[in-house]
Amino acid sequence: MAVFLSFTFISAVSLFCFSVSFAFESSISSSQPIRDNRTLVSETGTFKLGFFSPGNSRNRYLGIWYNKVSVQTVVWVANRCNPIKDSSGLLRINNTTGSLELLYPNKSVIWSTGPSKQAQNPILQLLDSGNLVLKDEENYLWQSFDYPSDTLLPGMKLGQDLKKGLKRNLSAWKNFDDPCPGDLSYGFELESNALPEIYILKGPKKYYRSAPWNGLRFSGVSEMKSNPVYDFYYVNNIDEVYFSYEIKMKPVVSRIVLNQTTSARQRIAWMSDQSRWKVFSSAPEDECDKYSLCGANGNCTMISNKPVCRCLEGFKPKSQEKWQIMNWSEGCVRNSTPNCKNGNENEFVRYGSVKLPETTNSWVDKSMNLKECKAKCLRNCSCMAYSNLNITGKGSGCIIWFGDLFDIRQLSPDEQVIYIRNPASKISKGLNFLQKFILNMLNNCHKVSFHLVFLYLLSAI
Ligand SMILES: *[C@@H]1O[C@H](CO)[C@@H](O)[C@H](O)[C@H]1NC(C)=O
Ligand SMILES: *[C@@H]1O[C@H](CO)[C@@H](O)[C@H](O)[C@H]1NC(C)=O
Ligand SMILES: *[C@@H]1O[C@H](CO)[C@@H](O)[C@H](O)[C@H]1NC(C)=O
């Protein structure tokens, strides 16, 4: 992250040379179809639309790529799973249906945007943002930004338009030769009663979670701390939920891509002096970032670049044997059955610098302060934890969690704080000297085997 923010980054991404713009075609009307040997170029020449063959494949696809980046880098593909086998493809506007169609010469449609409202003389235009739009005089009838492939460009929205029923996710290419979606996808999952969170899914399985937006960034994404290069946007209202970003330093050419090979969401920038793309950050960032590595009520810490799970205070491994061989997936259970009827004010343990737990079973109020939030949690025995919803300034709003807590990890120092209930505890206040000493050693301990011995000793005290 430090690298990401540093001036090295800024100076390394040297200026992108703008040649004098020529009279490229950036748009066509319905009487000017695009054949395989023809391209559209956006107004100042940033992006190009045309037919291409990926990797070692000879199949032809209609796509958009950077026009001034010397390594062909495709950011959007129309016919991802329906390749054209030769150079006879043709893209045209169908005036009758108000749609865009990709045809074989025998006139069968292999890809189409689907019919739109009746349009007066629609035109197709490739914008400088990389957005391909079909429009009439007033409106966009269709735009490629609504149907992302594996790439999120600046200005694109990742998320859902609840009114139009659009779900804009990224899906990785199957491999270098095949833009058809593999099993990796990236986008918001809106579970009932939950705050929107971004997930990477492998097939139907959760693989990575961003954690909810905390007013400044997604709680688990440390690379999003304020920086001189990017602005980040998050919108969550009844019409739409989305994340997007803009580049503040215009010459920087950067994109977000979902990569099947590395199973990661990568932020990449073009290093023009080296003629290559450089990865500046990835999600998951490390092993602890993998979804629920430590199971229920576990907390993941990286020690010597290896993940180590601990149970939250007041919890113990569900299976001691599995835990000791570092199979953490079963997580942790309470040391003893809680008796929370007393409403004891001191029964919360403060955890600083953590990725907030998954919000599937949570409740949110935007206007409550932290004190009211605590009181709300205290009144309900199934409430497990509370935190500010928004950490901007002094903090505001309230999230409370019910039931087991999933996918918590320790982050580098950070202002995110959560209070987790431990009704049985006096331990939070009263760790004895020896326990503190051992915990301290644990934190400095570099060998995992040592670590296990200490954990064992600790449990015996
Ligand atoms: C058009 O050509 C393609 C490829 O040659 C073929 O798969 C498809 O069946 C043809 N469609 C029609 C309607 O003939
Ligand atoms: C995925 O990552 C690998 C390794 O960093 C890289 O070689 C490849 O080009 C990436 N693919 C995409 C689609 O960015
Ligand atoms: C506690 O919270 C749970 C989950 O939201 C709810 O079902 C239950 O009614 C609440 N109990 C009280 C006493 O508020």
Coordinates of C-alpha atoms and ligand atoms in Angstrom, one line a residue:
M1 CA 0.0 0.0 0.0
A2 CA 2.8 2.3 0.9
V3 CA 4.3 1.7 -2.5
F4 CA 0.9 2.3 -4.1
L5 CA 0.8 5.8 -2.6
S6 CA 4.4 6.7 -3.1
F7 CA 5.9 9.2 -5.4
T8 CA 7.8 6.4 -7.0
F9 CA 4.5 5.4 -8.4
I10 CA 3.7 8.8 -9.7
S11 CA 7.0 9.4 -11.3
A12 CA 7.3 5.9 -12.6
V13 CA 4.0 6.2 -14.6
S14 CA 5.4 8.6 -17.0
L15 CA 3.4 10.8 -19.2
F16 CA 1.3 9.3 -21.9
C17 CA 2.2 10.8 -25.2
F18 CA -0.6 12.4 -27.0
S19 CA -0.1 12.5 -30.7
V20 CA -2.0 15.2 -32.6
S21 CA -5.4 13.8 -33.0
F22 CA -6.2 12.7 -36.5
A23 CA -9.6 12.5 -38.0
F24 CA -10.4 9.0 -36.8
E25 CA -13.9 7.7 -37.0
S26 CA -15.4 7.5 -33.6
S27 CA -19.0 6.8 -34.6
I28 CA -21.1 5.2 -37.3
S29 CA -24.7 5.3 -38.3
S30 CA -26.9 2.5 -39.4
S31 CA -25.9 2.7 -43.0
Q32 CA -22.2 2.1 -42.2
P33 CA -21.6 -1.3 -40.8
I34 CA -18.2 -2.3 -39.3
R35 CA -16.4 -5.2 -41.0
D36 CA -13.5 -7.1 -39.7
N37 CA -10.9 -4.8 -41.2
R38 CA -12.4 -1.6 -39.9
T39 CA -12.1 0.1 -36.5
L40 CA -13.6 3.0 -34.6
V41 CA -11.2 5.2 -32.5
S42 CA -12.5 7.4 -29.7
E43 CA -12.2 11.1 -30.2
T44 CA -8.8 11.8 -28.7
G45 CA -7.5 8.3 -29.6
T46 CA -7.6 6.6 -26.2
F47 CA -9.6 3.5 -27.1
K48 CA -10.2 1.5 -30.2
L49 CA -13.1 -0.8 -31.2
G50 CA -12.7 -3.6 -33.7
F51 CA -12.3 -7.3 -34.3
F52 CA -9.4 -9.1 -32.6
S53 CA -8.0 -12.6 -31.9
P54 CA -6.9 -13.2 -28.3
G55 CA -3.6 -14.9 -27.4
N56 CA -3.0 -17.9 -29.6
S57 CA -6.5 -18.2 -30.7
R58 CA -7.6 -17.6 -34.3
N59 CA -11.2 -16.9 -33.3
R60 CA -12.5 -13.4 -34.0
Y61 CA -14.2 -11.3 -31.3
L62 CA -15.5 -7.8 -31.3
G63 CA -13.8 -5.8 -28.5
I64 CA -12.4 -2.5 -27.2
W65 CA -8.8 -2.0 -26.4
Y66 CA -6.4 0.8 -25.5
N67 CA -5.3 2.5 -28.7
K68 CA -2.0 4.0 -27.3
V69 CA -0.8 1.1 -25.2
S70 CA 1.7 -0.9 -27.1
V71 CA 0.6 -4.3 -25.6
Q72 CA -2.8 -5.0 -27.0
T73 CA -5.0 -4.9 -23.9
V74 CA -8.7 -5.7 -24.4
V75 CA -11.0 -4.1 -21.9
W76 CA -14.4 -5.3 -23.2
V77 CA -15.7 -8.1 -25.5
A78 CA -19.1 -8.3 -27.1
N79 CA -19.3 -12.0 -28.2
R80 CA -17.4 -13.5 -25.3
C81 CA -18.6 -17.0 -25.8
N82 CA -19.6 -16.9 -29.4
P83 CA -16.5 -16.5 -31.5
I84 CA -16.5 -15.8 -35.2
K85 CA -14.4 -18.4 -36.9
D86 CA -13.2 -16.2 -39.8
S87 CA -12.9 -12.6 -40.8
S88 CA -16.5 -12.3 -42.1
G89 CA -18.0 -10.8 -39.0
L90 CA -20.0 -7.6 -39.3
L91 CA -21.3 -5.1 -36.7
R92 CA -24.3 -3.1 -37.6
I93 CA -27.1 -1.0 -36.1
N94 CA -30.5 -2.6 -36.8
N95 CA -32.9 0.4 -37.2
T96 CA -36.0 -1.7 -36.9
T97 CA -35.2 -3.0 -33.4
G98 CA -33.0 -0.2 -32.3
S99 CA -30.3 -2.6 -31.4
L100 CA -26.7 -3.4 -32.2
E101 CA -26.0 -6.7 -33.9
L102 CA -23.0 -8.8 -34.7
L103 CA -23.6 -11.0 -37.8
Y104 CA -22.1 -13.8 -39.7
P105 CA -22.3 -13.3 -43.5
N106 CA -25.2 -15.6 -43.7
K107 CA -27.0 -13.0 -41.6
S108 CA -27.4 -15.0 -38.5
V109 CA -27.1 -12.9 -35.4
I110 CA -24.4 -14.2 -33.0
W111 CA -24.6 -11.3 -30.5
S112 CA -27.0 -8.5 -30.0
T113 CA -27.8 -5.8 -27.5
G114 CA -31.5 -6.7 -27.6
P115 CA -34.2 -4.4 -28.8
S116 CA -34.6 -0.9 -27.3
K117 CA -37.1 1.9 -27.5
Q118 CA -37.9 3.2 -30.9
A119 CA -35.0 5.4 -31.9
Q120 CA -34.6 8.2 -34.5
N121 CA -31.5 7.6 -36.5
P122 CA -29.4 6.0 -33.8
I123 CA -25.6 6.2 -34.0
L124 CA -22.9 4.1 -32.4
Q125 CA -20.1 6.0 -30.8
L126 CA -16.9 5.0 -29.0
L127 CA -16.3 7.5 -26.2
D128 CA -12.9 8.5 -24.8
S129 CA -13.8 6.8 -21.5
G130 CA -13.9 3.4 -23.3
N131 CA -17.7 3.3 -23.2
L132 CA -19.4 2.2 -26.4
V133 CA -22.8 3.8 -26.7
L134 CA -25.7 3.4 -29.0
K135 CA -27.7 6.6 -28.9
D136 CA -30.2 8.7 -30.6
E137 CA -30.4 12.5 -30.3
E138 CA -31.3 12.4 -26.6
N139 CA -30.6 9.2 -24.9
Y140 CA -28.3 6.3 -24.6
L141 CA -30.2 3.2 -25.8
W142 CA -27.5 0.9 -24.7
Q143 CA -23.9 1.3 -23.4
S144 CA -21.1 -1.2 -22.9
F145 CA -20.4 0.2 -19.4
D146 CA -23.6 -1.6 -18.3
Y147 CA -22.2 -4.9 -19.4
P148 CA -18.6 -5.2 -18.1
S149 CA -16.3 -8.0 -19.1
D150 CA -13.3 -8.5 -16.8
T151 CA -12.3 -4.8 -16.5
L152 CA -13.5 -1.9 -14.5
L153 CA -12.3 1.4 -16.2
P154 CA -12.4 4.8 -14.5
G155 CA -16.0 6.0 -14.5
M156 CA -17.6 2.6 -14.8
K157 CA -20.0 1.5 -12.1
L158 CA -19.5 -1.8 -10.4
G159 CA -22.9 -2.6 -8.8
Q160 CA -26.6 -2.8 -9.3
D161 CA -29.1 -0.5 -10.9
L162 CA -32.1 -1.6 -8.9
K163 CA -34.6 0.3 -11.1
K164 CA -33.4 -1.1 -14.4
G165 CA -32.5 -4.5 -12.9
L166 CA -28.9 -4.3 -14.1
K167 CA -26.2 -6.2 -12.3
R168 CA -22.8 -5.0 -13.3
N169 CA -20.2 -7.5 -12.2
L170 CA -16.8 -8.4 -13.5
S171 CA -16.2 -11.9 -14.7
A172 CA -12.7 -13.1 -15.6
W173 CA -11.7 -14.5 -18.9
K174 CA -11.5 -18.3 -18.9
N175 CA -7.9 -18.1 -20.0
F176 CA -5.6 -15.9 -22.2
D177 CA -7.1 -17.4 -25.4
D178 CA -10.7 -17.3 -24.4
P179 CA -12.7 -14.3 -23.2
C180 CA -15.7 -16.5 -22.3
P181 CA -16.3 -16.1 -18.5
G182 CA -14.4 -18.5 -16.2
D183 CA -15.7 -19.3 -12.8
L184 CA -14.5 -16.1 -11.1
S185 CA -16.7 -13.1 -10.6
Y186 CA -16.5 -9.8 -8.7
G187 CA -19.3 -7.6 -7.6
F188 CA -21.8 -6.7 -4.9
E189 CA -24.0 -9.3 -3.3
L190 CA -27.0 -7.7 -1.7
E191 CA -28.2 -10.1 0.9
S192 CA -31.4 -9.3 2.8
N193 CA -30.9 -6.9 5.8
A194 CA -27.3 -6.6 5.0
L195 CA -25.0 -3.8 4.0
P196 CA -23.7 -4.1 0.4
E197 CA -20.3 -5.8 0.3
I198 CA -18.2 -6.7 -2.7
Y199 CA -17.3 -10.4 -3.1
I200 CA -15.1 -12.4 -5.3
L201 CA -17.0 -15.6 -6.0
K202 CA -15.5 -18.8 -7.3
G203 CA -18.5 -20.4 -8.9
P204 CA -21.1 -20.0 -6.1
K205 CA -18.5 -20.0 -3.3
K206 CA -17.3 -16.9 -1.5
Y207 CA -13.6 -16.4 -2.0
Y208 CA -13.0 -12.8 -0.9
R209 CA -15.0 -10.1 0.8
S210 CA -14.4 -6.4 0.8
A211 CA -16.3 -5.7 4.1
P212 CA -18.8 -2.9 4.2
W213 CA -18.2 0.7 3.2
N214 CA -17.1 2.8 6.3
G215 CA -17.5 6.2 4.9
L216 CA -13.9 6.4 3.7
R217 CA -13.4 3.0 2.0
F218 CA -14.4 -0.6 2.2
S219 CA -13.3 -1.6 5.7
G220 CA -11.1 -4.5 4.5
V221 CA -9.4 -2.8 1.6
S222 CA -6.4 -0.9 3.0
E223 CA -5.2 0.2 -0.5
M224 CA -8.2 2.5 -0.6
K225 CA -6.8 4.9 2.0
S226 CA -6.8 8.5 0.6
N227 CA -4.1 8.9 -2.0
P228 CA -3.0 11.3 -4.7
V229 CA -3.9 9.1 -7.6
Y230 CA -7.5 7.9 -7.3
D231 CA -10.8 9.1 -6.1
F232 CA -13.2 6.5 -4.9
Y233 CA -17.0 6.7 -5.0
Y234 CA -19.6 4.6 -3.2
V235 CA -23.4 5.1 -3.6
N236 CA -26.1 3.1 -1.8
N237 CA -29.6 4.3 -2.2
I238 CA -33.0 2.9 -3.2
D239 CA -32.2 3.3 -6.9
E240 CA -28.7 1.9 -7.1
V241 CA -25.7 0.5 -5.3
Y242 CA -22.3 1.0 -6.9
F243 CA -18.6 1.5 -6.5
S244 CA -16.6 3.5 -9.0
Y245 CA -13.3 5.4 -9.2
E246 CA -11.7 8.2 -11.2
I247 CA -8.0 8.9 -11.8
K248 CA -7.0 12.3 -10.4
M249 CA -3.6 12.3 -12.2
K250 CA -4.8 12.2 -15.7
P251 CA -1.8 10.8 -17.5
V252 CA -2.0 7.6 -15.4
V253 CA -3.4 4.8 -17.3
S254 CA -4.9 2.3 -14.8
R255 CA -7.6 -0.3 -14.6
I256 CA -9.1 -2.9 -12.3
V257 CA -9.1 -6.4 -13.7
L258 CA -10.3 -9.7 -12.5
N259 CA -7.7 -12.3 -13.2
Q260 CA -8.6 -16.0 -13.4
T261 CA -4.9 -17.1 -13.3
T262 CA -4.2 -15.4 -10.0
S263 CA -7.8 -15.6 -8.7
A264 CA -7.5 -12.0 -7.8
R265 CA -8.9 -8.6 -8.4
Q266 CA -5.9 -6.5 -9.5
R267 CA -5.3 -2.8 -9.8
I268 CA -2.9 -2.3 -12.7
A269 CA -1.2 0.7 -14.2
W270 CA 0.7 1.1 -17.5
M271 CA 4.4 1.8 -17.2
S272 CA 5.0 3.5 -20.6
D273 CA 8.8 3.7 -20.1
Q274 CA 8.9 -0.1 -19.6
S275 CA 6.1 -0.9 -22.0
R276 CA 4.4 -3.2 -19.5
W277 CA 1.5 -3.3 -17.0
K278 CA 2.4 -3.4 -13.4
V279 CA 0.2 -4.8 -10.6
F280 CA -0.1 -2.2 -7.8
S281 CA -2.5 -4.1 -5.5
S282 CA -4.5 -7.3 -5.4
A283 CA -7.5 -8.6 -3.5
P284 CA -7.2 -10.9 -1.7
E285 CA -4.1 -9.1 -0.4
D286 CA -2.8 -12.2 1.4
E287 CA -3.9 -15.5 3.0
C288 CA -5.8 -13.7 5.8
D289 CA -7.9 -12.0 3.2
K290 CA -9.4 -15.3 1.9
Y291 CA -13.0 -15.5 3.0
S292 CA -13.5 -16.9 6.5
L293 CA -10.1 -18.6 6.7
C294 CA -10.4 -18.7 10.5
G295 CA -14.0 -19.8 10.6
A296 CA -16.7 -18.4 12.9
N297 CA -15.4 -16.0 15.7
G298 CA -11.8 -16.3 14.6
N299 CA -9.4 -13.5 13.9
C300 CA -6.7 -13.8 11.3
T301 CA -3.2 -12.3 11.7
M302 CA -0.3 -12.5 9.4
I303 CA 2.9 -13.6 11.2
S304 CA 6.1 -14.0 9.1
N305 CA 3.9 -13.9 6.0
K306 CA 1.9 -16.8 7.2
P307 CA -1.7 -16.6 8.4
V308 CA -2.4 -17.5 12.1
C309 CA -5.8 -17.7 13.5
R310 CA -6.9 -16.8 17.0
C311 CA -10.2 -17.1 18.7
L312 CA -11.9 -13.8 19.8
E313 CA -11.7 -13.3 23.6
G314 CA -14.1 -15.5 25.4
F315 CA -14.0 -18.1 22.6
K316 CA -12.1 -21.4 22.2
P317 CA -11.5 -23.6 19.1
K318 CA -14.4 -25.8 18.3
S319 CA -12.0 -28.6 17.6
Q320 CA -8.8 -28.3 19.5
E321 CA -7.1 -31.0 17.4
K322 CA -7.9 -29.5 14.1
W323 CA -7.0 -26.0 15.3
Q324 CA -3.5 -27.3 16.3
I325 CA -2.8 -28.6 12.9
M326 CA -3.8 -25.2 11.5
N327 CA -7.1 -26.4 10.1
W328 CA -9.1 -23.4 11.3
S329 CA -12.2 -23.7 9.2
E330 CA -14.5 -24.9 12.1
G331 CA -13.8 -21.7 14.0
C332 CA -14.4 -20.9 17.6
V333 CA -17.2 -21.4 20.1
R334 CA -17.9 -19.7 23.5
N335 CA -15.9 -20.8 26.5
S336 CA -19.1 -20.8 28.5
T337 CA -22.7 -20.1 27.9
P338 CA -23.3 -16.4 28.1
N339 CA -25.4 -14.9 30.8
C340 CA -26.2 -11.5 29.4
K341 CA -29.3 -10.6 31.4
N342 CA -27.4 -8.2 33.7
G343 CA -26.7 -5.8 30.8
N344 CA -23.2 -5.4 32.2
E345 CA -21.7 -2.3 30.6
N346 CA -18.2 -3.7 30.7
E347 CA -18.8 -6.8 28.7
F348 CA -17.5 -5.5 25.4
V349 CA -14.0 -6.0 24.2
R350 CA -12.5 -3.3 21.9
Y351 CA -10.7 -4.5 18.8
G352 CA -8.9 -1.8 16.8
S353 CA -7.7 -2.2 13.2
V354 CA -9.9 -5.0 12.0
K355 CA -11.8 -5.9 8.9
L356 CA -15.4 -5.7 10.0
P357 CA -17.2 -9.0 10.1
E358 CA -19.6 -10.1 7.4
T359 CA -22.9 -8.1 7.7
T360 CA -25.3 -10.8 6.6
N361 CA -26.9 -10.9 10.0
S362 CA -26.7 -7.2 10.9
W363 CA -28.8 -4.2 11.6
V364 CA -28.0 -0.7 10.7
D365 CA -29.0 2.8 11.8
K366 CA -27.5 5.9 10.2
S367 CA -28.3 8.4 12.9
M368 CA -27.5 6.6 16.1
N369 CA -24.2 7.5 17.9
L370 CA -21.9 4.9 19.3
K371 CA -23.3 5.2 22.8
E372 CA -26.9 4.5 21.6
C373 CA -25.5 1.8 19.4
K374 CA -23.9 0.1 22.5
A375 CA -27.2 0.4 24.4
K376 CA -29.1 -1.1 21.5
C377 CA -26.7 -4.1 21.4
L378 CA -26.7 -4.5 25.2
R379 CA -30.5 -4.9 25.3
N380 CA -30.4 -7.9 22.9
C381 CA -28.7 -11.0 24.1
S382 CA -28.2 -12.2 20.5
C383 CA -26.3 -9.1 19.6
M384 CA -22.6 -10.0 19.3
A385 CA -20.9 -6.8 18.3
Y386 CA -21.4 -3.1 17.5
S387 CA -19.5 -0.5 15.6
N388 CA -19.8 2.9 14.0
L389 CA -21.3 2.7 10.5
N390 CA -19.2 5.7 9.3
I391 CA -15.7 6.4 10.7
T392 CA -15.4 9.8 9.1
G393 CA -14.5 12.4 11.7
K394 CA -15.6 11.4 15.1
G395 CA -17.7 8.6 13.7
S396 CA -21.5 8.2 13.3
G397 CA -24.2 5.7 12.7
C398 CA -24.5 2.1 14.1
I399 CA -24.1 -1.4 12.9
I400 CA -24.9 -4.3 15.2
W401 CA -24.2 -7.9 14.4
F402 CA -26.1 -11.0 15.5
G403 CA -24.9 -14.5 15.9
D404 CA -21.4 -15.8 14.9
L405 CA -19.0 -13.4 13.4
F406 CA -17.3 -14.3 10.1
D407 CA -14.2 -13.2 8.2
I408 CA -12.5 -10.9 10.7
R409 CA -8.8 -10.2 10.2
Q410 CA -6.3 -7.9 11.7
L411 CA -5.3 -5.0 9.5
S412 CA -2.3 -2.7 9.7
P413 CA -3.0 0.3 12.1
D414 CA -6.2 1.8 11.1
E415 CA -9.1 3.8 12.7
Q416 CA -11.7 1.0 12.3
V417 CA -12.9 -0.2 15.7
I418 CA -15.4 -2.9 16.7
Y419 CA -16.7 -3.8 20.1
I420 CA -17.3 -7.5 20.5
R421 CA -19.4 -9.0 23.3
N422 CA -17.9 -11.3 25.8
P423 CA -20.4 -11.7 28.7
A424 CA -18.3 -14.3 30.6
S425 CA -15.3 -12.1 30.7
K426 CA -13.4 -10.4 33.2
I427 CA -10.4 -11.5 31.2
S428 CA -10.6 -8.5 28.9
K429 CA -9.7 -6.3 31.9
G430 CA -7.8 -8.9 33.9
L431 CA -5.3 -10.8 31.8
N432 CA -2.8 -11.8 34.4
F433 CA 0.8 -10.8 34.0
L434 CA 2.0 -14.2 32.7
Q435 CA -0.7 -14.3 30.1
K436 CA 0.2 -10.9 28.9
F437 CA 3.8 -11.8 28.8
I438 CA 3.1 -14.9 26.7
L439 CA 0.8 -13.0 24.3
N440 CA 3.5 -10.5 23.8
M441 CA 6.0 -13.2 23.0
L442 CA 3.5 -14.7 20.6
N443 CA 3.3 -11.5 18.7
N444 CA 7.0 -11.4 18.3
C445 CA 7.4 -15.1 17.7
H446 CA 8.6 -16.1 14.2
K447 CA 8.2 -19.8 14.2
V448 CA 4.7 -21.2 13.9
S449 CA 5.7 -24.4 15.7
F450 CA 6.8 -22.2 18.6
H451 CA 3.6 -20.4 18.3
L452 CA 1.6 -23.6 18.8
V453 CA 3.6 -24.5 21.9
F454 CA 2.9 -21.1 23.4
L455 CA -0.8 -21.3 22.5
Y456 CA -0.8 -24.6 24.3
L457 CA 0.9 -23.1 27.3
L458 CA -1.4 -20.2 27.3
S459 CA -4.5 -22.4 27.4
A460 CA -3.0 -24.3 30.3
I461 CA -2.7 -21.2 32.5
Ligands
LIG1 C1 -24.5 -19.2 -40.2 O1 -23.2 -19.6 -40.3 C2 -22.7 -20.2 -39.1 C3 -21.2 -20.4 -39.2 O2 -20.9 -20.8 -40.5 C4 -23.5 -21.4 -38.7 O3 -23.1 -22.0 -37.5 C5 -25.0 -21.1 -38.6 O4 -25.7 -22.3 -38.4 C6 -25.4 -20.4 -39.9 N1 -26.8 -19.9 -39.7 C7 -27.7 -20.1 -40.7 C8 -29.1 -19.5 -40.3 O5 -27.5 -20.6 -41.7
LIG2 C1 -3.1 -12.3 -14.7 O1 -2.0 -12.3 -13.9 C2 -0.9 -12.8 -14.6 C3 0.3 -12.9 -13.6 O2 0.4 -11.7 -12.9 C4 -0.5 -12.0 -15.8 O3 0.6 -12.7 -16.5 C5 -1.7 -12.0 -16.8 O4 -1.5 -11.1 -17.8 C6 -2.9 -11.4 -16.0 N1 -4.1 -11.5 -16.8 C7 -4.9 -10.5 -17.0 C8 -6.2 -10.7 -17.8 O5 -4.6 -9.3 -16.6
LIG3 C1 -32.8 -9.3 19.1 O1 -32.4 -9.3 17.8 C2 -32.9 -10.4 17.0 C3 -32.3 -10.3 15.6 O2 -32.6 -9.1 15.0 C4 -34.5 -10.2 17.0 O3 -35.0 -11.3 16.2 C5 -35.0 -10.2 18.4 O4 -36.4 -10.0 18.3 C6 -34.3 -9.2 19.2 N1 -34.7 -9.3 20.6 C7 -35.1 -8.2 21.3 C8 -35.4 -8.5 22.7 O5 -35.1 -7.1 20.9

